[in-house]
């Protein structure tokens, strides 16, 4: 039995992310991946059963990294404003540090792989529990106006992700050069808090 090569596996993961972000699922194949990594297709099957297994395993690695970083120094017991700002900081830091992984996960999120990936991560249930408790505490403490989860998510995180998309593209509306700063993030956050607080 052949032994797993950790460096080779890291190269496969990085290259697969690059290819899927660039070409989407349609332009991605195990043959193209093997060629780009200068390995045989047979070597890929040491690590993965098939293309779907590869996509799902890489998706799970990224999702776990994201969930872990999102709850760093965060508690559902924080005041609503403090906790939401920590969420913004954590999500922004992750997106800026791992732009390719985030782009990859955005593609995965809107695919049939999404449910399989989330079901495979036991930490996802804990992440959802923490986030639900945070929202419930905000409501109970009258720091948050009652709204559906979807409306809450749109108002609470939509502005942040719009700014992060512009930052990743390097331009704002009309093609003006753009780089996200803490000051701009704070400005958008103040408007978000106004829309969420009673």
CSV table of C-alpha atoms in Angstrom, one decimal:
chain,number,residue,atom,x,y,z
A,1,UNK,CA,0.0,0.0,0.0
A,2,UNK,CA,1.3,3.5,-1.0
A,3,UNK,CA,1.9,6.0,1.8
A,4,UNK,CA,0.3,9.4,1.8
A,5,UNK,CA,2.7,12.3,1.0
A,6,UNK,CA,1.6,15.3,3.0
A,7,UNK,CA,3.3,17.8,0.7
A,8,UNK,CA,1.8,16.3,-2.4
A,9,UNK,CA,-1.6,16.3,-0.7
A,10,UNK,CA,-1.2,20.0,0.1
A,11,UNK,CA,-0.2,20.7,-3.5
A,12,UNK,CA,-3.3,18.8,-4.8
A,13,UNK,CA,-5.6,20.8,-2.5
A,14,UNK,CA,-4.1,24.2,-3.5
A,15,UNK,CA,-4.2,23.3,-7.2
A,16,UNK,CA,-7.8,22.0,-7.0
A,17,UNK,CA,-8.9,25.2,-5.3
A,18,UNK,CA,-7.1,27.3,-8.0
A,19,UNK,CA,-8.6,25.3,-10.8
A,20,UNK,CA,-12.2,25.3,-9.5
A,21,UNK,CA,-12.1,29.1,-8.7
A,22,UNK,CA,-10.7,29.8,-12.2
A,23,UNK,CA,-12.7,27.2,-14.3
A,24,UNK,CA,-15.7,26.2,-12.2
A,25,UNK,CA,-16.8,22.6,-11.8
A,26,UNK,CA,-17.4,22.2,-15.6
A,27,UNK,CA,-13.7,22.9,-16.4
A,28,UNK,CA,-12.4,20.8,-13.6
A,29,UNK,CA,-11.3,17.2,-13.9
A,30,UNK,CA,-9.0,14.7,-12.1
A,31,UNK,CA,-6.9,14.4,-15.2
A,32,UNK,CA,-6.3,18.2,-15.4
A,33,UNK,CA,-5.6,18.3,-11.7
A,34,UNK,CA,-3.0,15.4,-11.9
A,35,UNK,CA,-1.3,17.0,-14.9
A,36,UNK,CA,-1.1,20.4,-13.1
A,37,UNK,CA,0.4,18.7,-10.0
A,38,UNK,CA,2.8,16.6,-12.1
A,39,UNK,CA,1.5,13.4,-10.6
A,40,UNK,CA,-0.3,10.4,-12.0
A,41,UNK,CA,-4.1,10.2,-11.9
A,42,UNK,CA,-3.7,7.0,-9.9
A,43,UNK,CA,-1.9,9.0,-7.1
A,44,UNK,CA,-5.0,11.2,-6.7
A,45,UNK,CA,-7.0,8.0,-5.9
A,46,UNK,CA,-4.8,7.3,-3.0
A,47,UNK,CA,-6.3,10.4,-1.3
A,48,UNK,CA,-9.8,10.6,-2.9
A,49,UNK,CA,-12.4,8.1,-4.1
A,50,UNK,CA,-13.4,10.3,-7.0
A,51,UNK,CA,-13.9,13.9,-8.1
A,52,UNK,CA,-16.9,14.5,-5.8
A,53,UNK,CA,-15.1,13.0,-2.8
A,54,UNK,CA,-12.1,15.4,-3.5
A,55,UNK,CA,-14.4,18.5,-3.8
A,56,UNK,CA,-16.3,17.5,-0.6
A,57,UNK,CA,-13.2,16.9,1.4
A,58,UNK,CA,-11.6,20.1,0.4
A,59,UNK,CA,-14.8,21.9,1.1
A,60,UNK,CA,-15.0,20.4,4.6
A,61,UNK,CA,-11.4,21.5,5.3
A,62,UNK,CA,-12.2,25.1,4.3
A,63,UNK,CA,-15.6,25.2,6.1
A,64,UNK,CA,-14.0,23.9,9.4
A,65,UNK,CA,-11.2,26.6,9.1
A,66,UNK,CA,-13.9,29.2,8.5
A,67,UNK,CA,-16.2,28.2,11.4
A,68,UNK,CA,-13.2,28.0,13.8
A,69,UNK,CA,-11.9,31.4,12.8
A,70,UNK,CA,-15.4,33.0,13.0
A,71,UNK,CA,-15.9,32.1,16.7
A,72,UNK,CA,-12.3,33.1,17.7
A,73,UNK,CA,-12.5,35.3,20.8
A,74,UNK,CA,-16.3,35.3,20.3
A,75,UNK,CA,-19.0,34.4,22.8
A,76,UNK,CA,-22.8,34.2,22.5
A,77,UNK,CA,-22.9,36.0,25.8
A,78,UNK,CA,-21.3,39.2,24.4
A,79,UNK,CA,-23.4,42.3,24.1
A,80,UNK,CA,-25.0,42.3,20.7
A,81,UNK,CA,-22.9,45.2,19.3
A,82,UNK,CA,-19.6,43.8,20.6
A,83,UNK,CA,-20.4,40.3,19.4
A,84,UNK,CA,-21.5,41.4,15.9
A,85,UNK,CA,-18.3,43.6,15.5
A,86,UNK,CA,-16.2,40.6,16.5
A,87,UNK,CA,-18.0,38.6,13.9
A,88,UNK,CA,-17.3,41.2,11.3
A,89,UNK,CA,-13.6,41.4,12.2
A,90,UNK,CA,-13.2,37.6,12.2
A,91,UNK,CA,-15.1,37.1,8.9
A,92,UNK,CA,-13.1,40.0,7.3
A,93,UNK,CA,-9.8,38.7,8.5
A,94,UNK,CA,-10.6,35.2,7.2
A,95,UNK,CA,-11.7,36.5,3.8
A,96,UNK,CA,-8.6,38.8,3.4
A,97,UNK,CA,-6.2,36.0,4.5
A,98,UNK,CA,-7.8,33.2,2.4
A,99,UNK,CA,-9.4,34.9,-0.7
A,100,UNK,CA,-9.1,31.8,-2.9
A,101,UNK,CA,-10.6,29.5,-0.3
A,102,UNK,CA,-13.5,31.9,0.2
A,103,UNK,CA,-14.1,32.0,-3.6
A,104,UNK,CA,-13.9,28.2,-3.7
A,105,UNK,CA,-16.4,27.9,-0.8
A,106,UNK,CA,-18.8,30.4,-2.5
A,107,UNK,CA,-18.9,28.1,-5.6
A,108,UNK,CA,-19.4,25.0,-3.3
A,109,UNK,CA,-22.2,26.7,-1.3
A,110,UNK,CA,-24.4,26.9,-4.4
A,111,UNK,CA,-23.8,23.3,-5.5
A,112,UNK,CA,-25.2,19.9,-4.5
A,113,UNK,CA,-22.0,19.4,-2.5
A,114,UNK,CA,-23.0,22.0,0.2
A,115,UNK,CA,-25.3,19.8,2.3
A,116,UNK,CA,-23.0,16.8,2.2
A,117,UNK,CA,-20.0,19.0,3.3
A,118,UNK,CA,-21.9,20.6,6.2
A,119,UNK,CA,-23.4,17.3,7.4
A,120,UNK,CA,-19.8,15.9,7.5
A,121,UNK,CA,-18.6,18.6,9.9
A,122,UNK,CA,-19.6,17.9,13.5
A,123,UNK,CA,-18.4,21.4,14.5
A,124,UNK,CA,-21.1,23.0,12.2
A,125,UNK,CA,-23.9,22.1,14.7
A,126,UNK,CA,-21.9,23.8,17.5
A,127,UNK,CA,-21.3,26.8,15.3
A,128,UNK,CA,-25.0,27.1,14.5
A,129,UNK,CA,-25.9,26.7,18.2
A,130,UNK,CA,-23.5,29.5,19.2
A,131,UNK,CA,-24.9,31.9,16.5
A,132,UNK,CA,-28.5,31.1,17.4
A,133,UNK,CA,-27.8,31.7,21.1
A,134,UNK,CA,-26.1,35.0,20.2
A,135,UNK,CA,-29.2,36.1,18.3
A,136,UNK,CA,-31.6,34.9,21.0
A,137,UNK,CA,-29.6,36.7,23.7
A,138,UNK,CA,-29.8,39.9,21.6
A,139,UNK,CA,-33.5,39.6,21.4
A,140,UNK,CA,-34.0,38.7,25.1
A,141,UNK,CA,-31.8,41.7,26.1
A,142,UNK,CA,-33.8,44.0,23.8
A,143,UNK,CA,-30.6,44.8,21.8
A,144,UNK,CA,-32.0,43.5,18.5
A,145,UNK,CA,-35.3,44.1,16.7
A,146,UNK,CA,-37.3,40.9,16.1
A,147,UNK,CA,-36.9,39.7,12.4
A,148,UNK,CA,-36.7,36.5,10.4
A,149,UNK,CA,-33.3,34.8,10.3
A,150,UNK,CA,-32.9,35.6,6.6
A,151,UNK,CA,-33.7,39.3,7.1
A,152,UNK,CA,-31.3,39.4,10.1
A,153,UNK,CA,-28.5,37.8,8.1
A,154,UNK,CA,-29.0,40.2,5.2
A,155,UNK,CA,-28.9,43.3,7.4
A,156,UNK,CA,-26.2,42.0,9.8
A,157,UNK,CA,-23.7,40.6,7.2
A,158,UNK,CA,-24.8,41.9,3.8
A,159,UNK,CA,-22.9,45.2,4.1
A,160,UNK,CA,-19.7,43.5,5.2
A,161,UNK,CA,-19.7,41.0,2.4
A,162,UNK,CA,-20.4,43.7,-0.2
A,163,UNK,CA,-17.3,45.6,1.1
A,164,UNK,CA,-15.3,42.4,1.1
A,165,UNK,CA,-16.3,41.6,-2.5
A,166,UNK,CA,-15.2,45.1,-3.6
A,167,UNK,CA,-12.0,44.6,-1.7
A,168,UNK,CA,-11.3,41.3,-3.4
A,169,UNK,CA,-12.0,42.8,-6.8
A,170,UNK,CA,-9.9,45.9,-5.9
A,171,UNK,CA,-12.6,48.2,-7.1
A,172,UNK,CA,-15.9,49.8,-6.0
A,173,UNK,CA,-18.9,50.8,-8.0
A,174,UNK,CA,-18.0,52.4,-11.3
A,175,UNK,CA,-14.5,50.8,-11.3
A,176,UNK,CA,-13.0,53.2,-8.7
A,177,UNK,CA,-10.0,51.6,-6.9
A,178,UNK,CA,-11.0,50.3,-3.5
A,179,UNK,CA,-9.3,48.8,-0.5
A,180,UNK,CA,-11.2,48.0,2.6
A,181,UNK,CA,-10.0,49.8,5.7
A,182,UNK,CA,-11.0,49.5,9.4
A,183,UNK,CA,-12.5,53.0,9.2
A,184,UNK,CA,-14.8,52.1,6.2
A,185,UNK,CA,-15.7,48.9,8.0
A,186,UNK,CA,-16.6,50.8,11.1
A,187,UNK,CA,-18.7,53.3,9.1
A,188,UNK,CA,-20.7,50.5,7.5
A,189,UNK,CA,-21.0,48.7,10.9
A,190,UNK,CA,-22.5,51.8,12.5
A,191,UNK,CA,-25.2,51.9,9.8
A,192,UNK,CA,-25.8,48.2,10.3
A,193,UNK,CA,-26.2,48.5,14.1
A,194,UNK,CA,-28.7,51.3,13.6
A,195,UNK,CA,-30.8,49.1,11.4
A,196,UNK,CA,-30.7,46.2,13.9
A,197,UNK,CA,-31.2,47.9,17.3
A,198,UNK,CA,-34.6,48.7,18.6
